Structures are given as C-alpha cells and as structure tokens.
Short mmCIF file of C-alpha atoms and ligand atoms in Angstrom, two decimals:
data_model
loop_
_atom_site.label_atom_id
_atom_site.label_comp_id
_atom_site.label_asym_id
_atom_site.label_seq_id
_atom_site.Cartn_x
_atom_site.Cartn_y
_atom_site.Cartn_z
CA MET S 136 132.82 80.01 130.20
CA ARG S 137 133.34 83.41 132.49
CA VAL S 138 131.98 86.07 130.53
CA LEU S 139 131.67 89.91 130.24
CA LEU S 140 128.94 91.81 128.91
CA LEU S 141 129.06 95.49 128.36
CA GLY S 142 126.03 97.87 128.50
CA SER S 143 123.10 98.77 130.65
CA GLY S 144 120.00 98.91 128.52
CA ALA S 145 116.91 96.75 128.42
CA ARG S 146 118.79 95.28 125.29
CA GLU S 147 121.57 94.00 127.37
CA HIS S 148 119.20 92.87 130.27
CA ALA S 149 117.66 90.56 127.72
CA LEU S 150 121.25 89.65 126.63
CA ALA S 151 121.92 88.97 130.32
CA ARG S 152 118.91 86.45 130.40
CA ALA S 153 119.59 84.36 127.48
CA ILE S 154 123.34 84.16 128.43
CA ALA S 155 122.30 83.36 131.93
CA ALA S 156 120.26 80.27 130.91
CA SER S 157 123.29 78.81 129.03
CA PRO S 158 124.56 75.65 130.90
CA PHE S 159 128.02 76.61 129.29
CA LEU S 160 127.92 79.82 131.45
CA ASP S 161 130.18 79.75 134.97
CA TYR S 162 129.97 83.28 135.81
CA LEU S 163 128.45 86.52 134.22
CA THR S 164 129.63 90.13 134.91
CA ILE S 165 127.99 92.94 133.33
CA ALA S 166 129.39 96.56 133.02
CA PRO S 167 127.66 98.71 134.30
CA GLY S 168 123.98 96.71 133.90
CA ASN S 169 121.38 98.11 135.81
CA PRO S 170 119.17 96.96 138.83
CA GLY S 171 117.21 94.64 136.45
CA MET S 172 120.18 92.59 136.55
CA HIS S 173 121.26 91.62 139.53
CA GLU S 174 120.00 88.14 139.71
CA LEU S 175 121.41 87.47 136.40
CA GLY S 176 125.44 88.38 137.19
CA SER S 177 127.85 90.51 139.47
CA LEU S 178 127.36 94.12 138.36
CA VAL S 179 130.88 96.39 138.10
CA ALA S 180 131.14 99.64 136.87
CA LEU S 181 133.85 99.71 134.14
CA PRO S 182 133.31 103.30 132.32
CA THR S 183 136.64 103.57 130.21
CA LEU S 184 138.63 101.08 128.27
CA PRO S 185 141.55 101.05 130.34
CA ASP S 186 139.18 100.11 133.33
CA VAL S 187 137.88 97.23 130.71
CA LEU S 188 141.28 96.01 130.04
CA ALA S 189 142.46 96.44 133.77
CA TRP S 190 139.51 94.32 134.93
CA LEU S 191 140.04 91.73 132.49
CA ALA S 192 143.60 91.25 133.23
CA ALA S 193 142.82 90.55 136.99
CA HIS S 194 139.74 88.12 136.14
CA PRO S 195 140.41 85.15 133.46
CA THR S 196 137.56 85.71 131.18
CA GLU S 197 136.56 83.80 128.25
CA LEU S 198 134.15 85.94 126.25
CA VAL S 199 133.19 89.61 126.07
CA VAL S 200 130.18 90.75 124.41
CA ILE S 201 129.67 94.29 123.47
CA GLY S 202 126.40 95.69 123.31
CA PRO S 203 125.76 99.59 122.42
CA GLU S 204 127.38 101.07 119.35
CA ALA S 205 129.60 103.70 120.80
CA PRO S 206 132.50 101.04 122.30
CA LEU S 207 132.38 99.19 118.91
CA ALA S 208 132.89 102.37 116.73
CA ALA S 209 135.97 103.63 119.49
CA GLY S 210 137.72 99.87 118.44
CA TRP S 211 137.30 98.55 122.02
CA SER S 212 137.23 95.39 120.45
CA ASP S 213 140.02 95.51 118.87
CA ALA S 214 141.95 96.34 122.08
CA ILE S 215 140.10 93.49 123.82
CA ARG S 216 140.99 91.18 120.92
CA SER S 217 144.56 92.06 121.25
CA HIS S 218 144.57 90.53 124.72
CA GLY S 219 143.91 87.42 122.75
CA ILE S 220 140.28 87.39 124.70
CA ALA S 221 137.48 86.65 122.19
CA VAL S 222 134.87 89.35 121.72
CA PHE S 223 131.34 89.33 120.29
CA GLY S 224 131.49 92.45 118.83
CA PRO S 225 132.61 94.23 115.36
CA SER S 226 136.33 95.74 115.06
CA GLN S 227 136.44 99.50 114.79
CA GLN S 228 136.96 98.99 111.04
CA ALA S 229 134.15 96.59 110.66
CA ALA S 230 131.47 98.75 113.09
CA ARG S 231 131.90 101.31 110.23
CA LEU S 232 128.77 99.92 108.71
CA GLU S 233 127.08 101.58 111.55
CA SER S 234 129.62 104.37 112.35
CA SER S 235 129.60 105.86 108.86
CA LYS S 236 126.73 105.55 106.60
CA ALA S 237 128.91 106.74 103.71
CA PHE S 238 131.13 103.80 104.10
CA ALA S 239 127.92 101.69 104.72
CA LYS S 240 126.10 103.33 101.37
CA SER S 241 129.76 102.68 99.17
CA VAL S 242 129.71 98.93 100.51
CA MET S 243 126.33 98.74 99.66
CA HIS S 244 126.86 99.86 96.04
CA ARG S 245 130.31 97.59 95.71
CA VAL S 246 128.31 94.52 96.23
CA ASN S 247 124.91 95.54 94.76
CA VAL S 248 122.86 95.47 98.01
CA PRO S 249 119.57 96.93 97.07
CA THR S 250 119.19 100.59 98.60
CA ALA S 251 118.09 103.97 98.03
CA GLY S 252 119.82 106.15 95.47
CA TYR S 253 121.82 108.91 97.39
CA ARG S 254 124.36 111.94 96.88
CA ALA S 255 127.25 112.72 99.70
CA PHE S 256 128.27 115.77 100.32
CA LEU S 257 131.13 117.21 102.28
CA ARG S 258 129.90 121.15 102.03
CA ILE S 259 126.63 122.45 103.32
CA ASP S 260 126.51 124.87 100.37
CA ASP S 261 126.91 122.29 98.06
CA ALA S 262 124.28 120.32 99.12
CA VAL S 263 121.66 123.04 99.12
CA ALA S 264 122.80 123.67 96.09
CA PHE S 265 122.05 120.56 94.60
CA VAL S 266 118.46 120.21 96.11
CA HIS S 267 117.56 123.27 94.75
CA GLU S 268 118.27 122.25 91.36
CA SER S 269 116.92 118.79 92.01
CA ALA S 270 113.50 120.72 93.46
CA LEU S 271 112.63 117.87 95.48
CA PRO S 272 112.65 117.00 98.96
CA TRP S 273 115.40 114.24 100.32
CA VAL S 274 116.01 112.02 103.25
CA VAL S 275 118.83 113.91 105.01
CA LYS S 276 121.47 111.92 107.13
CA ALA S 277 124.39 112.72 108.97
CA ASP S 278 127.29 110.34 108.34
CA GLY S 279 128.43 109.40 111.71
CA LEU S 280 126.98 108.56 114.85
CA ALA S 281 123.80 110.68 116.19
CA ALA S 282 122.28 108.42 118.93
CA GLY S 283 119.08 108.11 116.59
CA LYS S 284 119.08 111.76 115.74
CA GLY S 285 121.33 112.19 112.74
CA VAL S 286 118.08 111.05 109.93
CA ILE S 287 115.66 113.92 108.83
CA VAL S 288 112.76 112.50 106.26
CA ALA S 289 111.99 115.53 104.87
CA GLU S 290 108.60 116.45 103.29
CA THR S 291 109.38 119.47 100.89
CA VAL S 292 112.28 121.39 99.57
CA ALA S 293 112.08 123.88 102.34
CA GLU S 294 112.13 121.12 105.40
CA THR S 295 115.14 119.42 103.18
CA ILE S 296 117.33 123.02 103.16
CA ASP S 297 116.10 123.48 106.64
CA ALA S 298 117.30 119.32 107.89
CA ILE S 299 120.60 120.01 105.84
CA GLN S 300 121.61 123.34 108.11
CA SER S 301 120.51 121.38 111.20
CA LEU S 302 122.23 117.94 110.73
CA GLY S 303 125.49 119.68 108.83
CA ASN S 304 126.04 121.50 111.93
CA ILE S 305 126.10 118.71 114.62
CA PRO S 306 129.19 116.65 115.01
CA ALA S 307 128.08 113.55 112.87
CA GLY S 308 127.28 116.02 110.38
CA GLN S 309 130.97 116.61 108.67
CA GLN S 310 129.44 114.66 105.70
CA LEU S 311 125.95 114.70 104.63
CA LEU S 312 123.90 111.98 102.79
CA LEU S 313 120.99 113.25 100.67
CA GLU S 314 118.55 110.09 99.90
CA GLU S 315 115.72 109.00 98.03
CA ARG S 316 112.60 108.61 99.82
CA LEU S 317 111.77 104.70 99.90
CA TYR S 318 107.97 103.43 101.17
CA GLY S 319 106.83 100.49 102.51
CA PRO S 320 106.90 98.40 105.61
CA GLU S 321 110.18 98.26 107.31
CA VAL S 322 111.56 95.11 108.87
CA SER S 323 114.35 94.60 111.32
CA LEU S 324 116.69 91.89 110.19
CA ILE S 325 119.63 90.75 112.71
CA ALA S 326 121.97 88.02 111.93
CA ILE S 327 124.64 86.58 114.25
CA CYS S 328 127.66 86.87 112.13
CA ASP S 329 131.51 84.86 112.61
CA GLY S 330 133.08 87.04 109.66
CA THR S 331 132.20 84.27 106.87
CA ARG S 332 128.63 82.85 107.61
CA PHE S 333 125.86 84.23 109.54
CA SER S 334 122.61 83.15 111.46
CA VAL S 335 119.40 84.87 111.08
CA LEU S 336 117.34 85.71 113.97
CA PRO S 337 113.32 86.24 114.02
CA THR S 338 112.59 89.10 112.40
CA ALA S 339 110.90 92.20 114.28
CA ARG S 340 109.53 95.74 113.49
CA ASP S 341 110.61 98.59 115.45
CA HIS S 342 107.95 101.79 116.28
CA LYS S 343 110.40 104.81 115.74
CA ARG S 344 108.05 107.55 116.41
CA LEU S 345 107.07 108.53 120.04
CA GLY S 346 103.69 108.86 119.58
CA ASN S 347 100.74 106.62 118.34
CA ASP S 348 100.40 105.96 114.92
CA ASP S 349 103.71 107.55 113.90
CA THR S 350 103.61 110.93 115.07
CA GLY S 351 105.78 112.78 116.94
CA PRO S 352 109.87 112.99 116.86
CA ASN S 353 111.71 110.07 116.30
CA THR S 354 113.36 108.01 119.43
CA GLY S 355 115.45 105.20 120.20
CA GLY S 356 112.54 102.90 119.43
CA MET S 357 109.28 102.84 121.41
CA GLY S 358 108.40 99.03 121.14
CA THR S 359 108.84 95.97 118.79
CA ILE S 360 106.79 92.86 117.53
CA ALA S 361 108.23 89.73 116.25
CA PRO S 362 108.20 87.99 114.18
CA LEU S 363 106.65 89.58 111.38
CA HIS S 364 104.08 87.63 109.36
CA ALA S 365 105.69 88.07 105.82
CA MET S 366 108.79 86.89 107.08
CA ASN S 367 109.58 82.79 108.29
CA GLN S 368 113.02 81.45 109.10
CA TYR S 369 113.21 80.42 105.44
CA THR S 370 112.21 84.04 103.90
CA ALA S 371 114.25 85.62 106.84
CA LYS S 372 117.26 83.65 105.66
CA GLN S 373 116.53 84.81 101.90
CA LEU S 374 116.52 87.92 102.74
CA GLY S 375 119.93 87.42 104.86
CA ALA S 376 121.44 86.16 101.68
CA LEU S 377 120.54 89.01 99.77
CA VAL S 378 121.45 91.91 102.50
CA ILE S 379 124.01 90.09 104.94
CA GLN S 380 125.92 87.41 102.87
CA PRO S 381 127.73 90.39 100.37
CA VAL S 382 128.42 92.73 102.83
CA LEU S 383 129.95 89.79 105.13
CA ASP S 384 131.78 88.45 102.21
CA PHE S 385 132.95 92.28 101.09
CA MET S 386 134.75 92.93 104.46
CA ARG S 387 136.35 89.56 104.68
CA LEU S 388 138.22 90.04 101.27
CA HIS S 389 138.84 93.67 102.37
CA ASN S 390 140.56 92.37 105.98
CA MET S 391 138.01 93.61 108.19
CA PRO S 392 135.71 90.37 108.85
CA PHE S 393 132.57 91.38 110.53
CA VAL S 394 132.28 89.46 114.23
CA GLY S 395 129.01 90.56 115.95
CA ALA S 396 125.39 91.06 115.32
CA LEU S 397 124.94 92.78 111.88
CA TYR S 398 121.46 94.40 111.83
CA ALA S 399 120.04 95.39 108.36
CA GLY S 400 117.38 97.94 108.60
CA VAL S 401 115.06 97.01 105.43
CA MET S 402 112.24 98.36 103.53
CA LEU S 403 109.85 96.44 101.92
CA THR S 404 109.30 98.25 99.17
CA GLU S 405 107.31 97.84 95.67
CA ASP S 406 110.61 97.13 94.17
CA GLY S 407 111.58 94.77 96.36
CA PRO S 408 113.43 94.82 99.73
CA LYS S 409 115.97 97.78 100.26
CA VAL S 410 118.36 98.68 102.93
CA ILE S 411 118.06 101.53 105.06
CA GLU S 412 120.80 101.49 107.42
CA TYR S 413 123.31 99.06 109.04
CA ASN S 414 123.95 98.79 112.66
CA ALA S 415 126.75 96.93 114.06
CA ARG S 416 124.93 95.50 116.97
CA PHE S 417 121.72 94.24 118.36
CA GLY S 418 118.87 96.48 118.18
CA ASP S 419 117.02 98.01 121.16
CA PRO S 420 114.25 97.02 121.41
CA GLU S 421 114.35 94.51 118.62
CA THR S 422 116.36 92.18 121.36
CA GLN S 423 113.93 92.62 124.00
CA VAL S 424 111.43 90.47 121.42
CA ILE S 425 113.90 88.55 118.98
CA LEU S 426 115.74 86.65 122.17
CA PRO S 427 112.84 84.86 123.58
CA LEU S 428 111.78 83.37 120.52
CA CYS S 429 115.22 81.64 119.64
CA THR S 430 115.58 77.94 120.30
CA GLY S 431 119.19 76.77 120.94
CA ASP S 432 121.67 78.12 123.23
CA MET S 433 122.62 81.57 122.54
CA LEU S 434 125.82 81.97 124.68
CA LYS S 435 127.08 78.86 122.50
CA ALA S 436 126.45 80.80 119.24
CA LEU S 437 128.05 84.32 120.43
CA ALA S 438 131.19 82.20 121.66
CA ASP S 439 131.29 80.10 118.64
CA ALA S 440 130.72 83.36 116.28
CA SER S 441 133.73 85.24 117.90
CA HIS S 442 135.97 82.36 117.55
CA GLY S 443 134.82 82.13 113.47
CA LYS S 444 132.89 78.88 113.86
CA LEU S 445 129.38 79.58 114.02
CA ASP S 446 127.00 76.69 112.60
CA PRO S 447 124.11 78.54 110.84
CA ASP S 448 121.76 76.56 112.08
CA GLU S 449 122.60 76.44 115.39
CA LEU S 450 120.05 78.96 116.51
CA GLY S 451 116.09 77.91 115.59
CA TRP S 452 112.71 79.95 116.12
CA GLN S 453 110.10 79.30 118.12
CA ASN S 454 106.66 79.17 116.86
CA ARG S 455 105.48 82.14 118.96
CA ALA S 456 105.14 85.83 119.01
CA ALA S 457 106.45 88.45 121.32
CA ALA S 458 105.87 92.09 121.76
CA CYS S 459 107.89 94.86 123.66
CA VAL S 460 106.15 98.30 124.95
CA VAL S 461 108.78 100.66 126.13
CA ILE S 462 107.96 102.74 128.96
CA ALA S 463 109.76 106.30 128.29
CA SER S 464 110.26 109.07 130.84
CA HIS S 465 108.41 112.34 131.06
CA GLY S 466 110.12 114.74 128.75
CA TYR S 467 111.66 111.87 126.41
CA PRO S 468 113.26 112.12 123.75
CA GLU S 469 114.22 116.05 124.19
CA THR S 470 114.77 116.36 127.73
CA PRO S 471 113.89 113.30 130.17
CA ARG S 472 113.25 114.07 133.26
CA ARG S 473 115.15 111.73 136.27
CA GLY S 474 114.55 110.84 139.34
CA ASP S 475 110.88 109.81 139.48
CA GLU S 476 110.22 106.95 141.62
CA ILE S 477 108.71 103.72 139.91
CA PHE S 478 106.35 101.01 141.69
CA ILE S 479 106.10 97.92 139.98
CA ASP S 480 103.16 95.57 141.07
CA THR S 481 105.42 92.31 140.57
CA ALA S 482 102.60 90.28 141.92
CA ARG S 483 100.56 91.09 139.15
CA ILE S 484 102.46 90.59 136.37
CA PRO S 485 101.34 87.85 133.98
CA ALA S 486 103.28 84.41 133.22
CA ASN S 487 104.98 84.93 129.95
CA GLY S 488 105.21 88.59 130.86
CA MET S 489 108.68 90.18 132.24
CA ILE S 490 109.94 93.69 132.54
CA LEU S 491 113.31 94.32 131.31
CA HIS S 492 115.51 97.41 133.01
CA ALA S 493 116.97 100.34 130.94
CA GLY S 494 117.27 103.64 132.64
CA THR S 495 116.74 103.23 136.38
CA LYS S 496 118.67 103.40 139.39
CA VAL S 497 118.29 102.50 143.02
CA SER S 498 118.77 105.28 145.78
CA GLU S 499 117.94 104.80 149.26
CA GLY S 500 116.15 101.25 148.54
CA ARG S 501 113.67 103.19 145.93
CA LEU S 502 113.75 102.50 142.48
CA LEU S 503 114.09 105.39 140.26
CA SER S 504 113.93 106.70 136.70
CA ASN S 505 117.22 107.47 135.56
CA GLY S 506 117.12 107.87 131.43
CA GLY S 507 114.73 108.45 128.44
CA ARG S 508 114.10 104.70 127.78
CA VAL S 509 113.38 103.35 131.22
CA LEU S 510 111.74 100.01 130.97
CA SER S 511 110.85 97.11 128.65
CA ALA S 512 107.57 95.57 128.96
CA VAL S 513 107.58 92.42 127.27
CA GLY S 514 104.97 89.64 126.61
CA ILE S 515 105.35 86.28 124.72
CA GLY S 516 102.20 84.19 123.72
CA ASP S 517 101.05 81.92 121.01
CA THR S 518 99.97 84.72 118.70
CA HIS S 519 100.90 88.53 118.15
CA ALA S 520 97.80 89.18 119.74
CA GLU S 521 98.76 87.15 123.08
CA ALA S 522 102.09 88.53 123.02
CA LEU S 523 100.46 91.92 122.81
CA LYS S 524 97.83 91.28 125.41
CA ILE S 525 100.36 90.29 127.68
CA ALA S 526 103.04 93.08 127.29
CA TYR S 527 100.06 95.81 127.94
CA ALA S 528 99.13 93.91 130.97
CA VAL S 529 102.82 93.91 132.16
CA VAL S 530 102.60 97.98 131.23
CA ASP S 531 99.41 97.61 133.87
CA CYS S 532 101.51 96.73 136.75
CA ILE S 533 104.15 99.47 136.08
CA THR S 534 103.83 103.34 137.87
CA LEU S 535 105.73 106.05 137.14
CA ALA S 536 104.77 109.79 136.96
CA GLY S 537 104.43 111.48 133.45
CA MET S 538 105.73 108.19 131.80
CA GLN S 539 105.14 107.75 127.95
CA TYR S 540 104.25 104.52 126.05
CA ARG S 541 102.35 103.85 122.78
CA LEU S 542 99.34 101.97 122.60
CA ASP S 543 99.38 100.54 119.19
CA ILE S 544 102.63 98.57 119.01
CA GLY S 545 102.43 95.34 116.77
CA GLN S 546 99.31 96.56 114.73
CA SER S 547 100.65 95.79 111.83
CA GLU S 548 100.85 91.97 112.95
CA LEU S 549 97.31 91.58 114.29
CA PRO S 550 94.47 89.85 112.06
P1 AMP L 77 117.92 105.55 110.65
O1 AMP L 77 118.78 106.21 111.46
O2 AMP L 77 118.88 105.21 109.17
O3 AMP L 77 117.06 103.86 111.01
O4 AMP L 77 116.81 106.03 110.10
C1 AMP L 77 115.47 106.24 111.11
C2 AMP L 77 114.45 106.31 110.07
O5 AMP L 77 114.17 107.12 109.26
C3 AMP L 77 114.03 105.06 109.20
O6 AMP L 77 113.46 103.82 110.45
C4 AMP L 77 112.99 105.16 108.25
O7 AMP L 77 111.85 105.10 108.80
C5 AMP L 77 113.43 106.62 108.12
N1 AMP L 77 114.42 106.54 106.82
C6 AMP L 77 115.44 106.57 106.77
N2 AMP L 77 116.11 106.24 105.35
C7 AMP L 77 115.02 106.47 104.76
C8 AMP L 77 114.50 106.67 103.39
N3 AMP L 77 115.32 106.23 102.48
N4 AMP L 77 113.46 106.79 102.81
C9 AMP L 77 112.42 107.03 103.85
N5 AMP L 77 112.72 106.52 104.96
C10 AMP L 77 113.73 106.85 105.45
N1 LIG L 78 115.71 99.75 117.18
C1 LIG L 78 116.78 100.65 116.43
C2 LIG L 78 118.12 100.46 116.73
O1 LIG L 78 118.51 99.43 117.73
O2 LIG L 78 118.85 100.96 116.26
#
C-alpha cells in the first residue's frame, strides 16, 4: 500500500512509526512531516489542498491519513475521496462533531449520550443576561475551532462574564455555549471508526494545564499516561457503546458517516461518565502513548476503516503502560520562542524510550525549536511507574534553553 500521511506533530510522528511497522506498507510519504520522521518515509511540502490533489494525481496512492483538525474541518477528505482515493479522516460534515460544539451537543442530545447541561447563544448580551439571571458561574465555550483556547472554566459570575466577552470576540465565538460544570477524572477514549463499527484504543489521560498540579494556562496537552487503571479493554468497549456507537449510528442515518478517529473527552462524574467534547481525529499527546500499546496492524486497521470494513477486534491492547512528557518551548503557550538549539544525547536514551518530534526544524545542520510543543519524550514499561521512569529518563537526554515540562505526569495511575 502506498500511503500519504498529512501533519507535522508528534501525533503524526507516532502514526508514521505505526504505519511504517506494517508489512502492508510499500511506500510512506509525509506532508510536511518533521525532522524526526526522515527514516520513516519521504517528506514533501504540500501546504494547500490543490497541492495535495496535484501530488496525488502524479503519485498513485491507496490511502491518505489526515492527522490534524484544520484540514478535516476544511473538507480535504471529501475532495480527496472525490478522486477515488481512500481517506482515513471524516468528511467536513462529520468533522462538525469537533468543529462545532453546538452541533456536537445537539447530536448528543438527540441520541441520549450523557453530557453536561448547556445553553447556546448567538449574542453576547443574551449570554450575559442569562448568567446574571442564573447567578452562577458557567463553563464558557466558543462553538468553533480555537486551537485549545476556546474553553474557559469560570469560577465566579464575574469570571463567567469576562469569559463571554473574550470568547465572544474571537472568530470561533460567533456562537457561545454555557455549560454546567462537571467534576471528576477525565478519560480520553479514541475509537477507530468505519462509519458503522468502531474499535476502541487504550484509554489515556491528558494533562492540559501548563504547570504542575494542574496550574497555569490551558495548553494543547503537556503529557499523557495510558492505559487508565479504571479502564481495561472490556470497560473501554462498554464506554464506547455508551458514547461512540450512538453517535456513529446517528451520523450514518443522517448521511454523514463518520470514518476516522473519533475521540471522546469523557469525565467520570459521580453520576456516571459524561462527554465533555468530541474530536474528529487522534489526540495529541494521547496518540504518542496509545499506539505503542496496540497490538495488531495499525495500517491495516486504518485502511479497513477507510473502506468501511473494519473488524472491531482487529486491534488488541498490550498488557503494558506508556507515558509521554511534552517538552514545550520557552514562552509556550502564549508566545513560544523559536530557534533555540536542541541537543539530544542519543546514546543515553533508554531501551523502551523514544523521542518524537513536533515543533523542530533543521537549519545548517543544527536541530532547532520551531513551535510551542517541541518534542514528546515517551517511555513504555510493564507498569505505569516504569513507563514514567523511562519517559523522564528520556527527558534527561534533552537540552533546550528555556524548555518547559511537567514533573507530575501520570501521578493518578501510580499505586
Ligand atoms: P475542551 O477543549 O472541550 O477539551 O475543554 C478543555 C478542558 O476544559 C477539558 O479538558 C476540561 O478539563 C475542561 N472542561 C470542559 N468542559 C467542562 C465542563 N463542562 N466541566 C468541567 N470542566 C470542563
Ligand atoms: N489532547 C487533546 C487533544 O488532542 O485535543
């Protein structure tokens, strides 16, 4: 199989490793990829959809795998499919589960997926009036894609009003949602979907705040641990039956079948699991810990899903654990500094440890930081403690001026 993978983060680096491990792979091209991926495939810059379509016209390809949300929300998978090429990644319509929180909420409501109570508003004034009347703080969400900056968990009425003013004035905030606040541990449940059936991958926990003990601003994700003790493959399947299957059924019945990775962000509340959000793609940094724990052929599963014939039992889970510590640049998330030199002491990277690249570039033979989240340090072990020890040993092999990382990844899973 000849495969084109789109994306440039550590999530795509993990996907490229899994795809490259398959005996079904003939040739992997990654656009644009990053400097960590050279051994896995050839890298090519295809910044626009016309670039991708022109490249595909010249390079016979059996499967395109789309990593990030922006091209999905922009309808790239529809355009590529219309040329007869299989795509792992939902249509623009189906990707609305992520690109419109109001759409996702209405679907959850229609199919009785448990979620937080909410109200949607098209006008800032109406939302403010509602908050004054309720005299309660709310979780404020912009409807559209906002690169992880579209949610504010307000603690007071005044903070809620401030959040409405700031999110109401960003492009994604044309529509605002006010949501009831939920409490409980969070689970990222990601399922590979073929439009009808799904296969759940190991559960993971992300750490979204920049600082230790969940302090500081929200980020794209500072680290992950997998699988969660509370969730073996059987219970993850049950959770999938509650929060994935009804949505797949609804989307198919309404002629927008969901083909791709459906990610449910779930909170385990005292009243049972409730969905906080759906993403229409693999999570980052969840993918970095989930894929190393899967058994079976990931490329075959992605290709089968894209052809509507996934075997839900095709992929299994290893009885091991994985941890990922994200190395972010100085100034992340507000003003990430670029261009700092990165030194990696490769000789000291432990067995079962690895470095996945994200915001890096090579310039005049030097490896430089080139974005907010720069590297993922990953460890795999027989226990969560061992996986964490290895991940932090990998961190110790990295030198980058001003680098930021959390010291408390995965604490919830330690004995
Ligand atoms: P999201 O971008 O929807 O994943 O939201 C970012 C983070 O905000 C989530 O991971 C939660 O920690 C938090 N959050 C979102 N919605 C709620 C809610 N209804 N109650 C409590 N926390 C929430
Ligand atoms: N780790 C959160 C996300 O991928 O959206």
